[in-house]
Amino acid sequence: MIKKLALNICFLLGTFSIITAQSTNNNNYALKENIPYISSSEKDVYKLERCKLDIYYPTDKKNFLTVIWFHGGGLEGGEKGIPDELKNKGIAVVAVNYRLSPRAKNPAYIEDAAESVAWVFKNIASFGGNPEEIYISGHSAGGYLTLMVGLDKSYLNKYNIDANCIKGLIPISGQTNTHYTIKKERGLPIEIPYIDNYAPLAHARKDIPPTLLITGDRRLELPARYEENAHLDAILRVLGNKEITLYELQGFDHGAVYAPGCYLILDWIKKHSNNN
């Protein structure tokens, strides 16, 4: 059932306690860092520098699910890192670096995101993971990349992967219009909404993977960030998608929504995973 919820702080903190109590805390984990996800024949110096990922995975279980995590930073900054809230929960987390503006220009960062997702699909089984249980998430710019890779099928088609094979999309405070950094690269006003081929909204379709949209409080978020997500939520439902949920976390601004958003990820994937 499609739900659109606004959570107050007290309720959310109570939810955190329940999730924490239910999480797995006795798994052994390995962390492998700076794995290139691009071709070994690549010559581009900046791609060689940035296109790497870290994988944090349980070593005492098999067939685990995986969350691919794209960091925020407005497509202009930020570094890969495993969110603390997702550690030691019986799942694998893959943290991805991608090229950044202005050194790289659109659609370089979207292409990198797709290539990293393709790498995970092709390699996660060798670490013990289930390639049919791959979720994509990220905060802010990472949420935007999550939606672009999941909704515009052309990026993963390049690697013979159907975006519909993604188990779930979980953007936290991602833009659904054309990203403001793309507008900045073009000399367009950042404040004015713009929708073209680089807007997730432009690729809304009926058969997308189950999707959880998370934003902070509309009064505290970046301008129109909640409204953009509400717009995507409405369009996806009109198109006939049955598994779309929108959460507005009251009392949390754009930066602060990151941590509680991760706890909602854990709760949501638990309900959607075939391993449960």
PDB file of C-alpha atoms in Angstrom:
ATOM      1  CA  MET A   1       0.000   0.000   0.000  1.00  0.00           C
ATOM      2  CA  ILE A   2       1.298   3.445  -0.898  1.00  0.00           C
ATOM      3  CA  LYS A   3       1.883   5.656   2.089  1.00  0.00           C
ATOM      4  CA  LYS A   4       2.965   9.254   2.564  1.00  0.00           C
ATOM      5  CA  LEU A   5       4.065   9.847   6.139  1.00  0.00           C
ATOM      6  CA  ALA A   6       5.387  12.710   8.245  1.00  0.00           C
ATOM      7  CA  LEU A   7       7.160  11.523  11.411  1.00  0.00           C
ATOM      8  CA  ASN A   8       7.697  13.568  14.534  1.00  0.00           C
ATOM      9  CA  ILE A   9      10.941  13.340  16.473  1.00  0.00           C
ATOM     10  CA  CYS A  10       9.592  11.362  19.420  1.00  0.00           C
ATOM     11  CA  PHE A  11       8.042   8.698  17.221  1.00  0.00           C
ATOM     12  CA  LEU A  12      11.191   8.480  15.107  1.00  0.00           C
ATOM     13  CA  LEU A  13      13.468   8.062  18.104  1.00  0.00           C
ATOM     14  CA  GLY A  14      11.228   5.271  19.321  1.00  0.00           C
ATOM     15  CA  THR A  15      11.547   3.631  15.931  1.00  0.00           C
ATOM     16  CA  PHE A  16      15.349   3.896  16.148  1.00  0.00           C
ATOM     17  CA  SER A  17      15.295   2.004  19.442  1.00  0.00           C
ATOM     18  CA  ILE A  18      13.229  -0.823  17.974  1.00  0.00           C
ATOM     19  CA  ILE A  19      15.418  -1.132  14.879  1.00  0.00           C
ATOM     20  CA  THR A  20      18.617  -1.042  16.923  1.00  0.00           C
ATOM     21  CA  ALA A  21      17.322  -3.746  19.239  1.00  0.00           C
ATOM     22  CA  GLN A  22      16.453  -5.950  16.274  1.00  0.00           C
ATOM     23  CA  SER A  23      19.712  -5.437  14.375  1.00  0.00           C
ATOM     24  CA  THR A  24      22.421  -8.030  14.093  1.00  0.00           C
ATOM     25  CA  ASN A  25      25.409  -7.132  16.263  1.00  0.00           C
ATOM     26  CA  ASN A  26      27.569 -10.230  16.223  1.00  0.00           C
ATOM     27  CA  ASN A  27      28.687 -10.473  12.615  1.00  0.00           C
ATOM     28  CA  ASN A  28      32.321 -10.416  11.618  1.00  0.00           C
ATOM     29  CA  TYR A  29      33.078  -7.920   8.886  1.00  0.00           C
ATOM     30  CA  ALA A  30      35.769  -7.217   6.326  1.00  0.00           C
ATOM     31  CA  LEU A  31      36.472  -3.873   4.675  1.00  0.00           C
ATOM     32  CA  LYS A  32      38.174  -3.712   1.298  1.00  0.00           C
ATOM     33  CA  GLU A  33      39.009  -0.191   0.181  1.00  0.00           C
ATOM     34  CA  ASN A  34      39.762   1.654  -3.031  1.00  0.00           C
ATOM     35  CA  ILE A  35      38.697  -1.052  -5.464  1.00  0.00           C
ATOM     36  CA  PRO A  36      38.609   0.332  -9.025  1.00  0.00           C
ATOM     37  CA  TYR A  37      35.258  -0.232 -10.687  1.00  0.00           C
ATOM     38  CA  ILE A  38      36.350   0.966 -14.123  1.00  0.00           C
ATOM     39  CA  SER A  39      38.160  -0.866 -16.890  1.00  0.00           C
ATOM     40  CA  SER A  40      41.803  -1.704 -16.284  1.00  0.00           C
ATOM     41  CA  SER A  41      42.554  -0.153 -19.674  1.00  0.00           C
ATOM     42  CA  GLU A  42      41.251   3.274 -18.629  1.00  0.00           C
ATOM     43  CA  LYS A  43      43.728   6.123 -19.320  1.00  0.00           C
ATOM     44  CA  ASP A  44      41.832   9.118 -17.930  1.00  0.00           C
ATOM     45  CA  VAL A  45      43.821  10.284 -14.903  1.00  0.00           C
ATOM     46  CA  TYR A  46      40.829  11.755 -13.077  1.00  0.00           C
ATOM     47  CA  LYS A  47      38.738   8.619 -13.565  1.00  0.00           C
ATOM     48  CA  LEU A  48      41.605   6.511 -12.283  1.00  0.00           C
ATOM     49  CA  GLU A  49      41.767   8.756  -9.218  1.00  0.00           C
ATOM     50  CA  ARG A  50      38.073   8.959  -8.388  1.00  0.00           C
ATOM     51  CA  CYS A  51      36.375   5.831  -9.715  1.00  0.00           C
ATOM     52  CA  LYS A  52      36.937   3.573  -6.725  1.00  0.00           C
ATOM     53  CA  LEU A  53      34.721   1.996  -4.104  1.00  0.00           C
ATOM     54  CA  ASP A  54      34.919   0.456  -0.641  1.00  0.00           C
ATOM     55  CA  ILE A  55      33.018  -2.691   0.273  1.00  0.00           C
ATOM     56  CA  TYR A  56      32.107  -3.529   3.869  1.00  0.00           C
ATOM     57  CA  TYR A  57      30.643  -7.017   4.111  1.00  0.00           C
ATOM     58  CA  PRO A  58      29.898  -9.805   6.614  1.00  0.00           C
ATOM     59  CA  THR A  59      32.342 -12.708   6.521  1.00  0.00           C
ATOM     60  CA  ASP A  60      30.264 -15.164   8.537  1.00  0.00           C
ATOM     61  CA  LYS A  61      27.155 -15.313   6.346  1.00  0.00           C
ATOM     62  CA  LYS A  62      26.276 -15.843   2.713  1.00  0.00           C
ATOM     63  CA  ASN A  63      23.599 -14.582   0.373  1.00  0.00           C
ATOM     64  CA  PHE A  64      23.503 -11.237   2.183  1.00  0.00           C
ATOM     65  CA  LEU A  65      21.862  -8.160   0.716  1.00  0.00           C
ATOM     66  CA  THR A  66      23.847  -5.105  -0.340  1.00  0.00           C
ATOM     67  CA  VAL A  67      23.255  -1.365  -0.125  1.00  0.00           C
ATOM     68  CA  ILE A  68      25.203   0.763  -2.604  1.00  0.00           C
ATOM     69  CA  TRP A  69      25.796   4.173  -1.035  1.00  0.00           C
ATOM     70  CA  PHE A  70      26.487   7.402  -2.955  1.00  0.00           C
ATOM     71  CA  HIS A  71      27.822  10.286  -0.879  1.00  0.00           C
ATOM     72  CA  GLY A  72      26.455  13.818  -0.989  1.00  0.00           C
ATOM     73  CA  GLY A  73      28.243  17.069  -1.698  1.00  0.00           C
ATOM     74  CA  GLY A  74      26.298  18.737  -4.485  1.00  0.00           C
ATOM     75  CA  LEU A  75      28.173  16.763  -7.182  1.00  0.00           C
ATOM     76  CA  GLU A  76      31.067  19.109  -6.396  1.00  0.00           C
ATOM     77  CA  GLY A  77      32.557  17.601  -3.236  1.00  0.00           C
ATOM     78  CA  GLY A  78      32.399  14.729  -0.781  1.00  0.00           C
ATOM     79  CA  GLU A  79      34.134  11.401  -0.276  1.00  0.00           C
ATOM     80  CA  LYS A  80      33.016   7.799  -0.063  1.00  0.00           C
ATOM     81  CA  GLY A  81      32.433   6.364   3.391  1.00  0.00           C
ATOM     82  CA  ILE A  82      30.406   3.624   5.048  1.00  0.00           C
ATOM     83  CA  PRO A  83      27.626   5.256   7.120  1.00  0.00           C
ATOM     84  CA  ASP A  84      28.015   4.285  10.776  1.00  0.00           C
ATOM     85  CA  GLU A  85      24.279   3.681  11.030  1.00  0.00           C
ATOM     86  CA  LEU A  86      24.508   0.898   8.407  1.00  0.00           C
ATOM     87  CA  LYS A  87      27.490  -0.894   9.941  1.00  0.00           C
ATOM     88  CA  ASN A  88      27.245  -4.276  11.655  1.00  0.00           C
ATOM     89  CA  LYS A  89      23.664  -4.875  10.591  1.00  0.00           C
ATOM     90  CA  GLY A  90      24.113  -8.134   8.681  1.00  0.00           C
ATOM     91  CA  ILE A  91      24.280  -6.426   5.299  1.00  0.00           C
ATOM     92  CA  ALA A  92      27.018  -5.317   2.927  1.00  0.00           C
ATOM     93  CA  VAL A  93      27.539  -1.635   2.147  1.00  0.00           C
ATOM     94  CA  VAL A  94      29.395  -0.421  -0.927  1.00  0.00           C
ATOM     95  CA  ALA A  95      30.522   3.213  -0.725  1.00  0.00           C
ATOM     96  CA  VAL A  96      31.321   4.834  -4.052  1.00  0.00           C
ATOM     97  CA  ASN A  97      33.453   7.746  -5.215  1.00  0.00           C
ATOM     98  CA  TYR A  98      32.608   9.382  -8.522  1.00  0.00           C
ATOM     99  CA  ARG A  99      33.955  12.263 -10.569  1.00  0.00           C
ATOM    100  CA  LEU A 100      33.000  15.756  -9.434  1.00  0.00           C
ATOM    101  CA  SER A 101      32.160  19.074 -11.037  1.00  0.00           C
ATOM    102  CA  PRO A 102      33.776  21.310 -12.201  1.00  0.00           C
ATOM    103  CA  ARG A 103      36.681  19.012 -13.064  1.00  0.00           C
ATOM    104  CA  ALA A 104      34.162  16.672 -14.681  1.00  0.00           C
ATOM    105  CA  LYS A 105      30.949  17.751 -16.331  1.00  0.00           C
ATOM    106  CA  ASN A 106      27.519  16.201 -16.589  1.00  0.00           C
ATOM    107  CA  PRO A 107      26.803  13.357 -17.235  1.00  0.00           C
ATOM    108  CA  ALA A 108      30.187  12.053 -16.013  1.00  0.00           C
ATOM    109  CA  TYR A 109      29.075  11.546 -12.416  1.00  0.00           C
ATOM    110  CA  ILE A 110      25.881   9.747 -13.479  1.00  0.00           C
ATOM    111  CA  GLU A 111      27.891   7.495 -15.779  1.00  0.00           C
ATOM    112  CA  ASP A 112      30.295   6.710 -12.927  1.00  0.00           C
ATOM    113  CA  ALA A 113      27.407   5.868 -10.620  1.00  0.00           C
ATOM    114  CA  ALA A 114      25.993   3.453 -13.185  1.00  0.00           C
ATOM    115  CA  GLU A 115      29.373   1.813 -13.779  1.00  0.00           C
ATOM    116  CA  SER A 116      29.814   1.259 -10.043  1.00  0.00           C
ATOM    117  CA  VAL A 117      26.367  -0.324  -9.802  1.00  0.00           C
ATOM    118  CA  ALA A 118      27.226  -2.603 -12.724  1.00  0.00           C
ATOM    119  CA  TRP A 119      30.431  -3.608 -10.935  1.00  0.00           C
ATOM    120  CA  VAL A 120      28.460  -4.593  -7.842  1.00  0.00           C
ATOM    121  CA  PHE A 121      25.983  -6.653  -9.856  1.00  0.00           C
ATOM    122  CA  LYS A 122      28.836  -8.520 -11.502  1.00  0.00           C
ATOM    123  CA  ASN A 123      31.074  -8.960  -8.452  1.00  0.00           C
ATOM    124  CA  ILE A 124      29.060  -9.065  -5.231  1.00  0.00           C
ATOM    125  CA  ALA A 125      28.564 -12.852  -5.441  1.00  0.00           C
ATOM    126  CA  SER A 126      32.337 -13.342  -5.137  1.00  0.00           C
ATOM    127  CA  PHE A 127      32.127 -11.703  -1.689  1.00  0.00           C
ATOM    128  CA  GLY A 128      29.169 -13.873  -0.670  1.00  0.00           C
ATOM    129  CA  GLY A 129      26.393 -11.441  -1.554  1.00  0.00           C
ATOM    130  CA  ASN A 130      23.173 -12.018  -3.461  1.00  0.00           C
ATOM    131  CA  PRO A 131      23.051 -10.093  -6.774  1.00  0.00           C
ATOM    132  CA  GLU A 132      19.259 -10.242  -6.609  1.00  0.00           C
ATOM    133  CA  GLU A 133      19.302  -8.255  -3.348  1.00  0.00           C
ATOM    134  CA  ILE A 134      21.003  -4.996  -4.340  1.00  0.00           C
ATOM    135  CA  TYR A 135      19.587  -1.690  -3.094  1.00  0.00           C
ATOM    136  CA  ILE A 136      20.799   1.767  -4.098  1.00  0.00           C
ATOM    137  CA  SER A 137      20.809   4.726  -1.750  1.00  0.00           C
ATOM    138  CA  GLY A 138      22.566   7.977  -0.995  1.00  0.00           C
ATOM    139  CA  HIS A 139      22.141  11.395   0.543  1.00  0.00           C
ATOM    140  CA  SER A 140      21.540  14.653  -1.338  1.00  0.00           C
ATOM    141  CA  ALA A 141      23.620  14.435  -4.542  1.00  0.00           C
ATOM    142  CA  GLY A 142      23.843  10.720  -3.790  1.00  0.00           C
ATOM    143  CA  GLY A 143      20.061  10.571  -3.738  1.00  0.00           C
ATOM    144  CA  TYR A 144      19.959  12.276  -7.122  1.00  0.00           C
ATOM    145  CA  LEU A 145      22.393   9.712  -8.552  1.00  0.00           C
ATOM    146  CA  THR A 146      20.309   6.916  -7.049  1.00  0.00           C
ATOM    147  CA  LEU A 147      17.242   8.117  -8.902  1.00  0.00           C
ATOM    148  CA  MET A 148      18.993   8.786 -12.197  1.00  0.00           C
ATOM    149  CA  VAL A 149      20.549   5.313 -12.333  1.00  0.00           C
ATOM    150  CA  GLY A 150      17.317   3.647 -11.248  1.00  0.00           C
ATOM    151  CA  LEU A 151      14.862   5.568 -13.425  1.00  0.00           C
ATOM    152  CA  ASP A 152      16.815   6.250 -16.635  1.00  0.00           C
ATOM    153  CA  LYS A 153      17.469   2.711 -17.822  1.00  0.00           C
ATOM    154  CA  SER A 154      19.945   3.804 -20.507  1.00  0.00           C
ATOM    155  CA  TYR A 155      22.859   4.101 -18.062  1.00  0.00           C
ATOM    156  CA  LEU A 156      22.758   0.482 -16.891  1.00  0.00           C
ATOM    157  CA  ASN A 157      21.697  -0.817 -20.300  1.00  0.00           C
ATOM    158  CA  LYS A 158      25.238   0.024 -21.405  1.00  0.00           C
ATOM    159  CA  TYR A 159      26.393  -2.830 -19.128  1.00  0.00           C
ATOM    160  CA  ASN A 160      23.562  -5.193 -20.116  1.00  0.00           C
ATOM    161  CA  ILE A 161      21.864  -4.712 -16.766  1.00  0.00           C
ATOM    162  CA  ASP A 162      18.155  -3.976 -16.475  1.00  0.00           C
ATOM    163  CA  ALA A 163      17.583  -1.224 -13.918  1.00  0.00           C
ATOM    164  CA  ASN A 164      14.423  -3.063 -12.891  1.00  0.00           C
ATOM    165  CA  CYS A 165      16.678  -5.730 -11.367  1.00  0.00           C
ATOM    166  CA  ILE A 166      17.606  -3.280  -8.617  1.00  0.00           C
ATOM    167  CA  LYS A 167      15.831  -4.471  -5.481  1.00  0.00           C
ATOM    168  CA  GLY A 168      14.996  -0.977  -4.260  1.00  0.00           C
ATOM    169  CA  LEU A 169      15.786   2.731  -4.607  1.00  0.00           C
ATOM    170  CA  ILE A 170      16.180   4.765  -1.405  1.00  0.00           C
ATOM    171  CA  PRO A 171      17.233   8.380  -2.047  1.00  0.00           C
ATOM    172  CA  ILE A 172      17.577  10.657   0.980  1.00  0.00           C
ATOM    173  CA  SER A 173      16.890  14.321   0.133  1.00  0.00           C
ATOM    174  CA  GLY A 174      17.706  13.842  -3.536  1.00  0.00           C
ATOM    175  CA  GLN A 175      16.668  16.292  -6.227  1.00  0.00           C
ATOM    176  CA  THR A 176      14.069  15.039  -8.673  1.00  0.00           C
ATOM    177  CA  ASN A 177      14.341  18.022 -11.018  1.00  0.00           C
ATOM    178  CA  THR A 178      17.540  18.649 -12.972  1.00  0.00           C
ATOM    179  CA  HIS A 179      20.317  18.971 -10.386  1.00  0.00           C
ATOM    180  CA  TYR A 180      21.349  22.529  -9.531  1.00  0.00           C
ATOM    181  CA  THR A 181      25.013  21.788 -10.282  1.00  0.00           C
ATOM    182  CA  ILE A 182      24.053  20.787 -13.827  1.00  0.00           C
ATOM    183  CA  LYS A 183      22.221  24.106 -14.143  1.00  0.00           C
ATOM    184  CA  LYS A 184      25.292  25.851 -12.733  1.00  0.00           C
ATOM    185  CA  GLU A 185      27.488  24.190 -15.361  1.00  0.00           C
ATOM    186  CA  ARG A 186      25.145  25.580 -18.031  1.00  0.00           C
ATOM    187  CA  GLY A 187      24.916  29.069 -16.562  1.00  0.00           C
ATOM    188  CA  LEU A 188      21.240  28.649 -15.681  1.00  0.00           C
ATOM    189  CA  PRO A 189      19.645  30.158 -12.545  1.00  0.00           C
ATOM    190  CA  ILE A 190      19.946  27.676  -9.690  1.00  0.00           C
ATOM    191  CA  GLU A 191      16.712  28.788  -8.009  1.00  0.00           C
ATOM    192  CA  ILE A 192      14.414  28.200 -10.998  1.00  0.00           C
ATOM    193  CA  PRO A 193      13.115  24.617 -11.428  1.00  0.00           C
ATOM    194  CA  TYR A 194      14.259  22.930 -14.613  1.00  0.00           C
ATOM    195  CA  ILE A 195      13.327  19.525 -15.988  1.00  0.00           C
ATOM    196  CA  ASP A 196      15.169  17.967 -18.901  1.00  0.00           C
ATOM    197  CA  ASN A 197      16.706  14.576 -19.655  1.00  0.00           C
ATOM    198  CA  TYR A 198      18.849  14.863 -16.509  1.00  0.00           C
ATOM    199  CA  ALA A 199      15.865  15.144 -14.188  1.00  0.00           C
ATOM    200  CA  PRO A 200      14.707  11.909 -12.534  1.00  0.00           C
ATOM    201  CA  LEU A 201      11.151  13.170 -13.036  1.00  0.00           C
ATOM    202  CA  ALA A 202      11.636  12.988 -16.797  1.00  0.00           C
ATOM    203  CA  HIS A 203      12.174   9.226 -16.504  1.00  0.00           C
ATOM    204  CA  ALA A 204       9.242   8.369 -14.283  1.00  0.00           C
ATOM    205  CA  ARG A 205       7.693   5.115 -15.488  1.00  0.00           C
ATOM    206  CA  LYS A 206       5.269   2.491 -14.326  1.00  0.00           C
ATOM    207  CA  ASP A 207       7.652  -0.372 -13.626  1.00  0.00           C
ATOM    208  CA  ILE A 208      10.406   1.109 -11.458  1.00  0.00           C
ATOM    209  CA  PRO A 209      11.842  -0.862  -8.517  1.00  0.00           C
ATOM    210  CA  PRO A 210      10.205  -0.345  -5.105  1.00  0.00           C
ATOM    211  CA  THR A 211      11.169   3.144  -3.980  1.00  0.00           C
ATOM    212  CA  LEU A 212      11.432   4.883  -0.620  1.00  0.00           C
ATOM    213  CA  LEU A 213      11.715   8.673  -0.867  1.00  0.00           C
ATOM    214  CA  ILE A 214      13.034  10.357   2.295  1.00  0.00           C
ATOM    215  CA  THR A 215      13.340  14.090   2.972  1.00  0.00           C
ATOM    216  CA  GLY A 216      13.779  16.335   5.952  1.00  0.00           C
ATOM    217  CA  ASP A 217      11.161  18.734   7.257  1.00  0.00           C
ATOM    218  CA  ARG A 218       9.877  20.904   4.392  1.00  0.00           C
ATOM    219  CA  ARG A 219      10.298  23.978   6.636  1.00  0.00           C
ATOM    220  CA  LEU A 220      13.970  23.168   7.251  1.00  0.00           C
ATOM    221  CA  GLU A 221      15.061  21.398   4.057  1.00  0.00           C
ATOM    222  CA  LEU A 222      16.807  22.971   1.091  1.00  0.00           C
ATOM    223  CA  PRO A 223      14.348  25.017  -1.003  1.00  0.00           C
ATOM    224  CA  ALA A 224      11.609  22.854  -2.526  1.00  0.00           C
ATOM    225  CA  ARG A 225      13.456  19.612  -1.730  1.00  0.00           C
ATOM    226  CA  TYR A 226      10.421  18.030  -0.068  1.00  0.00           C
ATOM    227  CA  GLU A 227       8.127  19.378  -2.782  1.00  0.00           C
ATOM    228  CA  GLU A 228      10.309  17.883  -5.541  1.00  0.00           C
ATOM    229  CA  ASN A 229      10.089  14.476  -3.899  1.00  0.00           C
ATOM    230  CA  ALA A 230       6.345  14.863  -3.367  1.00  0.00           C
ATOM    231  CA  HIS A 231       6.018  15.667  -7.072  1.00  0.00           C
ATOM    232  CA  LEU A 232       7.887  12.500  -8.058  1.00  0.00           C
ATOM    233  CA  ASP A 233       5.822  10.492  -5.581  1.00  0.00           C
ATOM    234  CA  ALA A 234       2.594  11.794  -7.127  1.00  0.00           C
ATOM    235  CA  ILE A 235       3.698  11.141 -10.708  1.00  0.00           C
ATOM    236  CA  LEU A 236       4.892   7.608  -9.953  1.00  0.00           C
ATOM    237  CA  ARG A 237       1.593   6.767  -8.274  1.00  0.00           C
ATOM    238  CA  VAL A 238      -0.416   8.178 -11.177  1.00  0.00           C
ATOM    239  CA  LEU A 239       1.620   5.982 -13.533  1.00  0.00           C
ATOM    240  CA  GLY A 240       0.545   2.928 -11.533  1.00  0.00           C
ATOM    241  CA  ASN A 241       3.515   2.135  -9.290  1.00  0.00           C
ATOM    242  CA  LYS A 242       2.364   0.203  -6.238  1.00  0.00           C
ATOM    243  CA  GLU A 243       5.443   0.335  -4.004  1.00  0.00           C
ATOM    244  CA  ILE A 244       6.295   4.009  -3.538  1.00  0.00           C
ATOM    245  CA  THR A 245       6.588   5.571  -0.088  1.00  0.00           C
ATOM    246  CA  LEU A 246       7.402   9.164   0.846  1.00  0.00           C
ATOM    247  CA  TYR A 247       8.677  10.052   4.323  1.00  0.00           C
ATOM    248  CA  GLU A 248       9.038  13.611   5.574  1.00  0.00           C
ATOM    249  CA  LEU A 249      11.066  13.572   8.797  1.00  0.00           C
ATOM    250  CA  GLN A 250       9.757  16.473  10.834  1.00  0.00           C
ATOM    251  CA  GLY A 251      12.324  18.411  12.837  1.00  0.00           C
ATOM    252  CA  PHE A 252      15.293  17.392  10.649  1.00  0.00           C
ATOM    253  CA  ASP A 253      17.008  19.687   8.173  1.00  0.00           C
ATOM    254  CA  HIS A 254      18.880  18.679   5.027  1.00  0.00           C
ATOM    255  CA  GLY A 255      22.057  17.639   6.811  1.00  0.00           C
ATOM    256  CA  ALA A 256      20.502  16.151   9.939  1.00  0.00           C
ATOM    257  CA  VAL A 257      18.122  13.866   8.002  1.00  0.00           C
ATOM    258  CA  TYR A 258      21.091  11.738   6.896  1.00  0.00           C
ATOM    259  CA  ALA A 259      21.338   9.629  10.086  1.00  0.00           C
ATOM    260  CA  PRO A 260      17.626   8.951  10.709  1.00  0.00           C
ATOM    261  CA  GLY A 261      17.271   8.255   7.013  1.00  0.00           C
ATOM    262  CA  CYS A 262      19.755   5.407   7.368  1.00  0.00           C
ATOM    263  CA  TYR A 263      17.664   3.830  10.116  1.00  0.00           C
ATOM    264  CA  LEU A 264      14.623   3.987   7.859  1.00  0.00           C
ATOM    265  CA  ILE A 265      16.682   2.262   5.166  1.00  0.00           C
ATOM    266  CA  LEU A 266      17.345  -0.644   7.526  1.00  0.00           C
ATOM    267  CA  ASP A 267      13.691  -0.983   8.440  1.00  0.00           C
ATOM    268  CA  TRP A 268      12.522  -0.732   4.824  1.00  0.00           C
ATOM    269  CA  ILE A 269      14.978  -3.238   3.331  1.00  0.00           C
ATOM    270  CA  LYS A 270      14.125  -5.694   6.093  1.00  0.00           C
ATOM    271  CA  LYS A 271      10.520  -5.645   4.894  1.00  0.00           C
ATOM    272  CA  HIS A 272      11.452  -5.983   1.222  1.00  0.00           C
ATOM    273  CA  SER A 273      14.266  -8.501   1.358  1.00  0.00           C
ATOM    274  CA  ASN A 274      13.717 -12.076   0.238  1.00  0.00           C
ATOM    275  CA  ASN A 275      16.147 -13.184   2.956  1.00  0.00           C
ATOM    276  CA  ASN A 276      13.636 -12.534   5.732  1.00  0.00           C
TER     277      ASN A 276
END
